[in-house]
Amino acid sequence: MSRQMFTFAVIGAVNTGTYYCFYLLFLTYLPYLVAHVAATVLSMVGSFFLNARFTYRTRPTLRKFLLFPLTNAANFLITTAGVYVLVDLMHFSSRFAPLLASLVAIPVTFVVSRRIMLPKAEPARIA
């Protein structure tokens, strides 16, 4: 496994923990889907800075910050649909559904975030 993939996975675990803490906190006051959305937005900010610094070793810029939510768009759609299916259709606990649903979205998130955070390599020059 490459260093980037390993670091991305570690930060993903930290981010998942952060998300889950916010989710459980918000779940005490909000419906589960609203708690999910709010926790996702908050944890996404931390994920951006951690991945910029440690995974991709690149300077965080406003442009990258504004594009970074695209890395989580697929993650968000997959996890939101997963949470809905697990809770409403399969009657799974709303406390644990987001953890299971997030496992499916991780590979997609890595590929999209790498494209946004790292500049495109210049094509090889023919001398």
mmCIF file with all atom_site columns, C-alpha atoms in Angstrom:
data_model
loop_
_atom_site.group_PDB
_atom_site.id
_atom_site.type_symbol
_atom_site.label_atom_id
_atom_site.label_alt_id
_atom_site.label_comp_id
_atom_site.label_asym_id
_atom_site.label_entity_id
_atom_site.label_seq_id
_atom_site.pdbx_PDB_ins_code
_atom_site.Cartn_x
_atom_site.Cartn_y
_atom_site.Cartn_z
_atom_site.occupancy
_atom_site.B_iso_or_equiv
_atom_site.pdbx_formal_charge
_atom_site.auth_seq_id
_atom_site.auth_comp_id
_atom_site.auth_asym_id
_atom_site.auth_atom_id
_atom_site.pdbx_PDB_model_num
ATOM 1   C CA . MET A 1 1   ? 0.000   0.000  0.000   1.00 0.00 ? 1   MET A CA 1
ATOM 2   C CA . SER A 1 2   ? 1.383   3.401  -0.889  1.00 0.00 ? 2   SER A CA 1
ATOM 3   C CA . ARG A 1 3   ? 2.144   6.027  1.736   1.00 0.00 ? 3   ARG A CA 1
ATOM 4   C CA . GLN A 1 4   ? -0.686  8.202  0.409   1.00 0.00 ? 4   GLN A CA 1
ATOM 5   C CA . MET A 1 5   ? -3.241  5.432  0.616   1.00 0.00 ? 5   MET A CA 1
ATOM 6   C CA . PHE A 1 6   ? -2.124  4.502  4.132   1.00 0.00 ? 6   PHE A CA 1
ATOM 7   C CA . THR A 1 7   ? -2.193  8.120  5.334   1.00 0.00 ? 7   THR A CA 1
ATOM 8   C CA . PHE A 1 8   ? -5.565  8.646  3.651   1.00 0.00 ? 8   PHE A CA 1
ATOM 9   C CA . ALA A 1 9   ? -6.909  5.596  5.483   1.00 0.00 ? 9   ALA A CA 1
ATOM 10  C CA . VAL A 1 10  ? -5.589  6.810  8.869   1.00 0.00 ? 10  VAL A CA 1
ATOM 11  C CA . ILE A 1 11  ? -7.045  10.288 8.328   1.00 0.00 ? 11  ILE A CA 1
ATOM 12  C CA . GLY A 1 12  ? -10.250 8.641  7.161   1.00 0.00 ? 12  GLY A CA 1
ATOM 13  C CA . ALA A 1 13  ? -10.439 6.747  10.447  1.00 0.00 ? 13  ALA A CA 1
ATOM 14  C CA . VAL A 1 14  ? -9.868  9.973  12.407  1.00 0.00 ? 14  VAL A CA 1
ATOM 15  C CA . ASN A 1 15  ? -12.424 11.757 10.233  1.00 0.00 ? 15  ASN A CA 1
ATOM 16  C CA . THR A 1 16  ? -14.932 8.942  10.723  1.00 0.00 ? 16  THR A CA 1
ATOM 17  C CA . GLY A 1 17  ? -14.469 9.203  14.483  1.00 0.00 ? 17  GLY A CA 1
ATOM 18  C CA . THR A 1 18  ? -14.960 12.960 14.336  1.00 0.00 ? 18  THR A CA 1
ATOM 19  C CA . TYR A 1 19  ? -18.024 12.565 12.141  1.00 0.00 ? 19  TYR A CA 1
ATOM 20  C CA . TYR A 1 20  ? -19.475 9.891  14.412  1.00 0.00 ? 20  TYR A CA 1
ATOM 21  C CA . CYS A 1 21  ? -19.014 11.991 17.565  1.00 0.00 ? 21  CYS A CA 1
ATOM 22  C CA . PHE A 1 22  ? -20.778 14.937 15.916  1.00 0.00 ? 22  PHE A CA 1
ATOM 23  C CA . TYR A 1 23  ? -23.464 12.604 14.561  1.00 0.00 ? 23  TYR A CA 1
ATOM 24  C CA . LEU A 1 24  ? -24.225 11.133 17.986  1.00 0.00 ? 24  LEU A CA 1
ATOM 25  C CA . LEU A 1 25  ? -24.254 14.602 19.530  1.00 0.00 ? 25  LEU A CA 1
ATOM 26  C CA . PHE A 1 26  ? -26.640 15.972 16.896  1.00 0.00 ? 26  PHE A CA 1
ATOM 27  C CA . LEU A 1 27  ? -28.767 12.801 16.984  1.00 0.00 ? 27  LEU A CA 1
ATOM 28  C CA . THR A 1 28  ? -29.880 13.719 20.501  1.00 0.00 ? 28  THR A CA 1
ATOM 29  C CA . TYR A 1 29  ? -31.551 16.872 19.123  1.00 0.00 ? 29  TYR A CA 1
ATOM 30  C CA . LEU A 1 30  ? -32.124 16.312 15.408  1.00 0.00 ? 30  LEU A CA 1
ATOM 31  C CA . PRO A 1 31  ? -33.607 13.686 13.069  1.00 0.00 ? 31  PRO A CA 1
ATOM 32  C CA . TYR A 1 32  ? -30.958 11.210 11.934  1.00 0.00 ? 32  TYR A CA 1
ATOM 33  C CA . LEU A 1 33  ? -30.636 12.519 8.345   1.00 0.00 ? 33  LEU A CA 1
ATOM 34  C CA . VAL A 1 34  ? -30.186 16.121 9.544   1.00 0.00 ? 34  VAL A CA 1
ATOM 35  C CA . ALA A 1 35  ? -27.633 14.919 12.107  1.00 0.00 ? 35  ALA A CA 1
ATOM 36  C CA . HIS A 1 36  ? -25.845 13.052 9.314   1.00 0.00 ? 36  HIS A CA 1
ATOM 37  C CA . VAL A 1 37  ? -25.660 16.118 7.050   1.00 0.00 ? 37  VAL A CA 1
ATOM 38  C CA . ALA A 1 38  ? -24.447 18.448 9.818   1.00 0.00 ? 38  ALA A CA 1
ATOM 39  C CA . ALA A 1 39  ? -21.789 15.986 11.009  1.00 0.00 ? 39  ALA A CA 1
ATOM 40  C CA . THR A 1 40  ? -20.626 15.432 7.434   1.00 0.00 ? 40  THR A CA 1
ATOM 41  C CA . VAL A 1 41  ? -20.114 19.147 6.785   1.00 0.00 ? 41  VAL A CA 1
ATOM 42  C CA . LEU A 1 42  ? -18.163 19.685 10.000  1.00 0.00 ? 42  LEU A CA 1
ATOM 43  C CA . SER A 1 43  ? -15.927 16.658 9.564   1.00 0.00 ? 43  SER A CA 1
ATOM 44  C CA . MET A 1 44  ? -15.257 17.582 5.925   1.00 0.00 ? 44  MET A CA 1
ATOM 45  C CA . VAL A 1 45  ? -13.473 20.775 6.972   1.00 0.00 ? 45  VAL A CA 1
ATOM 46  C CA . GLY A 1 46  ? -11.087 18.861 9.219   1.00 0.00 ? 46  GLY A CA 1
ATOM 47  C CA . SER A 1 47  ? -10.564 16.236 6.543   1.00 0.00 ? 47  SER A CA 1
ATOM 48  C CA . PHE A 1 48  ? -9.510  18.874 4.023   1.00 0.00 ? 48  PHE A CA 1
ATOM 49  C CA . PHE A 1 49  ? -6.755  20.298 6.207   1.00 0.00 ? 49  PHE A CA 1
ATOM 50  C CA . LEU A 1 50  ? -5.490  16.916 7.411   1.00 0.00 ? 50  LEU A CA 1
ATOM 51  C CA . ASN A 1 51  ? -5.347  15.481 3.897   1.00 0.00 ? 51  ASN A CA 1
ATOM 52  C CA . ALA A 1 52  ? -3.707  18.586 2.448   1.00 0.00 ? 52  ALA A CA 1
ATOM 53  C CA . ARG A 1 53  ? -0.990  18.506 5.108   1.00 0.00 ? 53  ARG A CA 1
ATOM 54  C CA . PHE A 1 54  ? -0.344  14.822 5.658   1.00 0.00 ? 54  PHE A CA 1
ATOM 55  C CA . THR A 1 55  ? -1.697  12.788 2.745   1.00 0.00 ? 55  THR A CA 1
ATOM 56  C CA . TYR A 1 56  ? -0.881  14.946 -0.241  1.00 0.00 ? 56  TYR A CA 1
ATOM 57  C CA . ARG A 1 57  ? 1.688   17.274 1.340   1.00 0.00 ? 57  ARG A CA 1
ATOM 58  C CA . THR A 1 58  ? 0.323   20.236 -0.502  1.00 0.00 ? 58  THR A CA 1
ATOM 59  C CA . ARG A 1 59  ? -0.486  23.759 0.555   1.00 0.00 ? 59  ARG A CA 1
ATOM 60  C CA . PRO A 1 60  ? -4.186  24.251 1.296   1.00 0.00 ? 60  PRO A CA 1
ATOM 61  C CA . THR A 1 61  ? -5.587  26.952 -0.933  1.00 0.00 ? 61  THR A CA 1
ATOM 62  C CA . LEU A 1 62  ? -9.003  28.550 -1.174  1.00 0.00 ? 62  LEU A CA 1
ATOM 63  C CA . ARG A 1 63  ? -9.503  26.958 -4.599  1.00 0.00 ? 63  ARG A CA 1
ATOM 64  C CA . LYS A 1 64  ? -8.740  23.473 -3.267  1.00 0.00 ? 64  LYS A CA 1
ATOM 65  C CA . PHE A 1 65  ? -10.913 24.118 -0.213  1.00 0.00 ? 65  PHE A CA 1
ATOM 66  C CA . LEU A 1 66  ? -13.829 25.124 -2.427  1.00 0.00 ? 66  LEU A CA 1
ATOM 67  C CA . LEU A 1 67  ? -13.316 22.077 -4.676  1.00 0.00 ? 67  LEU A CA 1
ATOM 68  C CA . PHE A 1 68  ? -12.760 19.648 -1.804  1.00 0.00 ? 68  PHE A CA 1
ATOM 69  C CA . PRO A 1 69  ? -16.475 19.071 -1.162  1.00 0.00 ? 69  PRO A CA 1
ATOM 70  C CA . LEU A 1 70  ? -16.521 17.349 -4.554  1.00 0.00 ? 70  LEU A CA 1
ATOM 71  C CA . THR A 1 71  ? -14.335 14.651 -3.006  1.00 0.00 ? 71  THR A CA 1
ATOM 72  C CA . ASN A 1 72  ? -17.064 14.042 -0.510  1.00 0.00 ? 72  ASN A CA 1
ATOM 73  C CA . ALA A 1 73  ? -19.974 14.354 -2.929  1.00 0.00 ? 73  ALA A CA 1
ATOM 74  C CA . ALA A 1 74  ? -19.800 10.700 -3.907  1.00 0.00 ? 74  ALA A CA 1
ATOM 75  C CA . ASN A 1 75  ? -19.083 9.768  -0.289  1.00 0.00 ? 75  ASN A CA 1
ATOM 76  C CA . PHE A 1 76  ? -22.038 11.834 0.862   1.00 0.00 ? 76  PHE A CA 1
ATOM 77  C CA . LEU A 1 77  ? -24.433 10.364 -1.696  1.00 0.00 ? 77  LEU A CA 1
ATOM 78  C CA . ILE A 1 78  ? -23.323 6.793  -1.023  1.00 0.00 ? 78  ILE A CA 1
ATOM 79  C CA . THR A 1 79  ? -23.426 7.152  2.761   1.00 0.00 ? 79  THR A CA 1
ATOM 80  C CA . THR A 1 80  ? -26.713 9.069  2.785   1.00 0.00 ? 80  THR A CA 1
ATOM 81  C CA . ALA A 1 81  ? -28.400 6.464  0.588   1.00 0.00 ? 81  ALA A CA 1
ATOM 82  C CA . GLY A 1 82  ? -26.807 3.740  2.687   1.00 0.00 ? 82  GLY A CA 1
ATOM 83  C CA . VAL A 1 83  ? -28.007 5.252  5.952   1.00 0.00 ? 83  VAL A CA 1
ATOM 84  C CA . TYR A 1 84  ? -31.517 5.581  4.562   1.00 0.00 ? 84  TYR A CA 1
ATOM 85  C CA . VAL A 1 85  ? -31.580 1.999  3.277   1.00 0.00 ? 85  VAL A CA 1
ATOM 86  C CA . LEU A 1 86  ? -30.103 0.591  6.478   1.00 0.00 ? 86  LEU A CA 1
ATOM 87  C CA . VAL A 1 87  ? -32.374 2.547  8.846   1.00 0.00 ? 87  VAL A CA 1
ATOM 88  C CA . ASP A 1 88  ? -35.688 2.907  7.012   1.00 0.00 ? 88  ASP A CA 1
ATOM 89  C CA . LEU A 1 89  ? -35.741 -0.201 4.855   1.00 0.00 ? 89  LEU A CA 1
ATOM 90  C CA . MET A 1 90  ? -33.675 -2.704 6.830   1.00 0.00 ? 90  MET A CA 1
ATOM 91  C CA . HIS A 1 91  ? -34.522 -1.324 10.318  1.00 0.00 ? 91  HIS A CA 1
ATOM 92  C CA . PHE A 1 92  ? -30.864 -1.161 11.307  1.00 0.00 ? 92  PHE A CA 1
ATOM 93  C CA . SER A 1 93  ? -29.907 1.018  14.275  1.00 0.00 ? 93  SER A CA 1
ATOM 94  C CA . SER A 1 94  ? -29.521 4.686  13.349  1.00 0.00 ? 94  SER A CA 1
ATOM 95  C CA . ARG A 1 95  ? -26.599 4.835  15.781  1.00 0.00 ? 95  ARG A CA 1
ATOM 96  C CA . PHE A 1 96  ? -24.462 2.425  13.739  1.00 0.00 ? 96  PHE A CA 1
ATOM 97  C CA . ALA A 1 97  ? -25.781 2.701  10.181  1.00 0.00 ? 97  ALA A CA 1
ATOM 98  C CA . PRO A 1 98  ? -23.412 5.545  9.145   1.00 0.00 ? 98  PRO A CA 1
ATOM 99  C CA . LEU A 1 99  ? -20.333 3.499  10.041  1.00 0.00 ? 99  LEU A CA 1
ATOM 100 C CA . LEU A 1 100 ? -21.389 0.600  7.858   1.00 0.00 ? 100 LEU A CA 1
ATOM 101 C CA . ALA A 1 101 ? -22.497 2.843  4.987   1.00 0.00 ? 101 ALA A CA 1
ATOM 102 C CA . SER A 1 102 ? -19.209 4.775  4.989   1.00 0.00 ? 102 SER A CA 1
ATOM 103 C CA . LEU A 1 103 ? -17.113 1.665  4.282   1.00 0.00 ? 103 LEU A CA 1
ATOM 104 C CA . VAL A 1 104 ? -18.508 1.465  0.765   1.00 0.00 ? 104 VAL A CA 1
ATOM 105 C CA . ALA A 1 105 ? -17.593 5.056  -0.133  1.00 0.00 ? 105 ALA A CA 1
ATOM 106 C CA . ILE A 1 106 ? -13.921 5.161  0.940   1.00 0.00 ? 106 ILE A CA 1
ATOM 107 C CA . PRO A 1 107 ? -12.242 4.049  -2.335  1.00 0.00 ? 107 PRO A CA 1
ATOM 108 C CA . VAL A 1 108 ? -14.260 6.510  -4.410  1.00 0.00 ? 108 VAL A CA 1
ATOM 109 C CA . THR A 1 109 ? -13.386 9.359  -2.057  1.00 0.00 ? 109 THR A CA 1
ATOM 110 C CA . PHE A 1 110 ? -9.645  8.609  -2.308  1.00 0.00 ? 110 PHE A CA 1
ATOM 111 C CA . VAL A 1 111 ? -9.620  8.721  -6.114  1.00 0.00 ? 111 VAL A CA 1
ATOM 112 C CA . VAL A 1 112 ? -11.577 11.980 -6.319  1.00 0.00 ? 112 VAL A CA 1
ATOM 113 C CA . SER A 1 113 ? -9.595  13.718 -3.545  1.00 0.00 ? 113 SER A CA 1
ATOM 114 C CA . ARG A 1 114 ? -6.282  12.813 -5.173  1.00 0.00 ? 114 ARG A CA 1
ATOM 115 C CA . ARG A 1 115 ? -7.379  14.452 -8.429  1.00 0.00 ? 115 ARG A CA 1
ATOM 116 C CA . ILE A 1 116 ? -8.340  17.666 -6.638  1.00 0.00 ? 116 ILE A CA 1
ATOM 117 C CA . MET A 1 117 ? -5.503  17.957 -4.135  1.00 0.00 ? 117 MET A CA 1
ATOM 118 C CA . LEU A 1 118 ? -2.586  17.145 -6.420  1.00 0.00 ? 118 LEU A CA 1
ATOM 119 C CA . PRO A 1 119 ? -1.778  19.193 -9.486  1.00 0.00 ? 119 PRO A CA 1
ATOM 120 C CA . LYS A 1 120 ? -1.867  17.339 -12.762 1.00 0.00 ? 120 LYS A CA 1
ATOM 121 C CA . ALA A 1 121 ? 1.470   16.000 -13.848 1.00 0.00 ? 121 ALA A CA 1
ATOM 122 C CA . GLU A 1 122 ? 2.926   17.760 -16.834 1.00 0.00 ? 122 GLU A CA 1
ATOM 123 C CA . PRO A 1 123 ? 3.089   15.643 -19.968 1.00 0.00 ? 123 PRO A CA 1
ATOM 124 C CA . ALA A 1 124 ? 6.538   14.301 -20.814 1.00 0.00 ? 124 ALA A CA 1
ATOM 125 C CA . ARG A 1 125 ? 8.437   16.518 -23.185 1.00 0.00 ? 125 ARG A CA 1
ATOM 126 C CA . ILE A 1 126 ? 9.959   15.092 -26.293 1.00 0.00 ? 126 ILE A CA 1
ATOM 127 C CA . ALA A 1 127 ? 13.475  16.442 -26.659 1.00 0.00 ? 127 ALA A CA 1
#
